[in-house]
Coordinates of C-alpha atoms in Angstrom, one line a residue:
X148 CA -56.1 -134.3 -147.7
X149 CA -55.6 -135.2 -144.1
X150 CA -51.9 -135.6 -143.2
X151 CA -52.7 -137.3 -140.0
X152 CA -55.4 -139.6 -141.5
X153 CA -52.9 -141.0 -144.1
X154 CA -50.6 -142.5 -141.5
X155 CA -51.1 -146.2 -140.8
X156 CA -51.4 -147.2 -137.1
X157 CA -49.3 -150.3 -136.2
X158 CA -50.8 -152.8 -133.9
X159 CA -48.3 -153.9 -131.2
X160 CA -48.1 -157.3 -129.7
X161 CA -50.6 -157.8 -126.8
X162 CA -53.3 -155.7 -128.4
X163 CA -56.2 -157.2 -130.3
X164 CA -58.1 -155.0 -132.8
X165 CA -61.4 -156.1 -134.4
X166 CA -63.8 -154.4 -136.8
X167 CA -67.5 -155.3 -136.9
X168 CA -69.4 -153.1 -139.4
X169 CA -68.8 -149.6 -138.0
X170 CA -67.5 -150.6 -134.6
X171 CA -63.9 -150.9 -133.8
X172 CA -62.9 -152.9 -130.6
X173 CA -59.4 -152.7 -129.0
X174 CA -58.7 -155.3 -126.4
X175 CA -55.7 -155.9 -124.2
X176 CA -55.0 -157.3 -120.7
X177 CA -55.7 -153.8 -119.3
X178 CA -59.2 -153.7 -120.7
X179 CA -61.4 -153.1 -123.7
X180 CA -62.4 -150.0 -125.6
X181 CA -65.1 -149.7 -128.3
X182 CA -65.4 -146.9 -130.9
X183 CA -68.1 -146.4 -133.5
X184 CA -66.8 -144.5 -136.4
X185 CA -68.7 -142.3 -138.8
X186 CA -70.3 -143.7 -142.0
X187 CA -68.1 -141.4 -144.2
X188 CA -65.0 -143.2 -143.0
X189 CA -63.7 -146.7 -143.8
X190 CA -61.4 -148.6 -141.4
X191 CA -59.3 -151.6 -142.5
X192 CA -56.8 -153.9 -140.9
X193 CA -53.9 -155.0 -143.1
X194 CA -50.5 -156.5 -142.2
X195 CA -50.8 -155.7 -138.4
X196 CA -51.7 -152.1 -139.3
X197 CA -55.0 -150.1 -139.1
X198 CA -55.7 -148.0 -142.1
X199 CA -58.3 -145.2 -142.0
X200 CA -59.7 -144.1 -145.4
X201 CA -62.4 -141.6 -146.5
X202 CA -65.3 -143.0 -148.5
X203 CA -66.6 -139.6 -149.7
X204 CA -64.3 -136.6 -150.3
X205 CA -65.8 -133.5 -148.6
X206 CA -64.3 -130.8 -146.3
X207 CA -66.0 -132.4 -143.3
X208 CA -64.9 -135.9 -144.2
X209 CA -61.3 -134.7 -144.2
X210 CA -61.6 -133.5 -140.6
X211 CA -63.4 -136.7 -139.5
X212 CA -60.7 -138.7 -141.2
X213 CA -57.9 -137.2 -139.1
X214 CA -60.0 -137.3 -136.0
X215 CA -60.9 -141.0 -136.4
X216 CA -57.2 -141.9 -137.0
X217 CA -56.2 -140.0 -133.8
X218 CA -58.9 -141.5 -131.7
X219 CA -58.0 -145.1 -132.8
X220 CA -54.3 -144.4 -132.2
X221 CA -55.1 -143.2 -128.7
X222 CA -57.2 -146.3 -128.0
X223 CA -54.3 -148.6 -129.0
X224 CA -51.8 -146.5 -127.0
X225 CA -54.2 -146.6 -124.0
X226 CA -54.7 -150.4 -124.2
X227 CA -51.0 -150.9 -124.4
X228 CA -49.6 -148.4 -121.8
X229 CA -52.6 -146.6 -120.2
X230 CA -52.9 -142.9 -119.4
X231 CA -52.5 -140.9 -116.2
X232 CA -53.0 -137.4 -115.0
X233 CA -51.7 -136.0 -111.7
X234 CA -53.4 -133.3 -109.6
X235 CA -51.8 -131.5 -106.7
X236 CA -53.7 -129.9 -103.8
X237 CA -52.1 -126.7 -102.6
X238 CA -53.4 -124.8 -99.5
X239 CA -53.2 -124.9 -95.7
X240 CA -55.3 -127.7 -94.4
X241 CA -56.1 -129.1 -97.9
X242 CA -55.9 -132.9 -97.8
X243 CA -57.2 -135.9 -99.8
X244 CA -57.6 -139.5 -98.8
X245 CA -58.8 -142.6 -100.6
X246 CA -61.8 -144.3 -98.9
X247 CA -62.2 -147.6 -100.7
X248 CA -62.3 -146.6 -104.4
X249 CA -63.7 -143.1 -103.7
X250 CA -61.9 -139.9 -102.9
X251 CA -62.6 -137.7 -99.9
X252 CA -61.2 -134.2 -100.1
X253 CA -60.9 -131.5 -97.4
X254 CA -60.4 -128.3 -99.5
X255 CA -61.6 -125.4 -97.5
X256 CA -65.3 -126.0 -97.7
X257 CA -67.4 -126.5 -94.5
X258 CA -67.9 -130.1 -95.6
X259 CA -65.7 -132.8 -97.1
X260 CA -66.1 -133.3 -100.9
X261 CA -66.6 -136.9 -102.0
X262 CA -65.7 -138.0 -105.5
X263 CA -67.3 -141.3 -106.4
X264 CA -65.5 -144.1 -108.3
X265 CA -65.7 -144.0 -112.1
X266 CA -65.7 -147.2 -114.1
X267 CA -62.2 -148.1 -115.6
X268 CA -60.6 -145.2 -113.7
X269 CA -58.2 -145.8 -110.7
X270 CA -57.3 -143.2 -108.1
X271 CA -54.0 -143.3 -106.2
X272 CA -53.3 -140.8 -103.4
X273 CA -49.8 -139.9 -102.1
X274 CA -49.7 -137.0 -99.6
X275 CA -51.3 -134.1 -101.6
X276 CA -51.0 -135.6 -105.1
X277 CA -53.9 -137.5 -106.8
X278 CA -53.0 -139.8 -109.7
X279 CA -55.9 -140.6 -112.0
X280 CA -55.2 -143.5 -114.4
X281 CA -57.0 -145.6 -116.9
X282 CA -57.0 -146.8 -120.5
X283 CA -59.4 -144.2 -122.0
X284 CA -57.5 -140.9 -122.6
X285 CA -60.7 -138.9 -122.9
X286 CA -62.2 -140.3 -119.7
X287 CA -59.0 -139.8 -117.7
X288 CA -58.8 -136.2 -118.8
X289 CA -62.5 -135.6 -118.1
X290 CA -62.3 -136.9 -114.6
X291 CA -59.2 -134.9 -113.8
X292 CA -60.8 -131.8 -115.2
X293 CA -64.0 -132.4 -113.1
X294 CA -61.9 -132.8 -109.9
X295 CA -59.8 -129.6 -110.7
X296 CA -63.0 -127.6 -111.3
X297 CA -64.2 -128.2 -107.7
X298 CA -61.5 -125.8 -106.4
X299 CA -59.4 -124.3 -109.3
X300 CA -56.2 -122.5 -108.3
X301 CA -56.8 -118.8 -107.5
X302 CA -54.3 -116.2 -108.6
X303 CA -53.7 -114.3 -105.3
X304 CA -52.5 -117.0 -102.9
X305 CA -52.3 -119.9 -105.4
X306 CA -54.5 -122.2 -103.3
X307 CA -56.6 -124.9 -105.0
X308 CA -56.3 -128.0 -107.1
X309 CA -53.9 -127.9 -110.1
X310 CA -52.2 -130.2 -112.5
X311 CA -48.7 -131.2 -111.4
X312 CA -46.3 -128.8 -113.2
X313 CA -49.1 -126.3 -114.0
X314 CA -47.9 -122.7 -113.5
X315 CA -50.5 -120.3 -112.0
X316 CA -49.8 -116.7 -112.7
X317 CA -49.9 -114.8 -109.5
X318 CA -51.5 -111.3 -109.1
X319 CA -50.4 -108.6 -106.7
X320 CA -52.9 -108.0 -104.0
X321 CA -54.4 -104.7 -102.8
X322 CA -51.4 -103.8 -100.7
X323 CA -49.0 -104.0 -103.6
X324 CA -51.4 -102.1 -106.0
X325 CA -51.9 -99.2 -103.5
X326 CA -48.2 -98.5 -102.9
X327 CA -47.5 -97.1 -106.4

């Protein structure tokens, strides 16, 4: 049995959860999220708690049971507090600026790189740090990953775009390798 799926999810004040057939809607003042769960899973609301239960007991259903519970918990947490990821630009001449709701980055290419606005995602720029925030955990992580993928940190000089607090293992260059 799923250990995660068994746990009830409490609905905090300020968050409204509704179920319509196989669609679960989570609303708050920050926004609205919709999730369509699988037919093998049953979702109920009782006593200000969301309960996730399996209809059929198979090995796959157990996995979907825990997944569904985790996704619903993330939706409620996001509607209440929101999520954010921070990216840091490191390199000489690397800079980023917000132009309206888009991002313009100078990251060592011959042209500036433009990142278009994504629905329900907000960009905030402070010096060389980009803060990506929103209520959908998956979308925030996906946008941050897409931006990091443009210029990932390289192991020799450490230049590139990295998550704040990420440690990049540095390699010795040719000079250090040849001196042995």
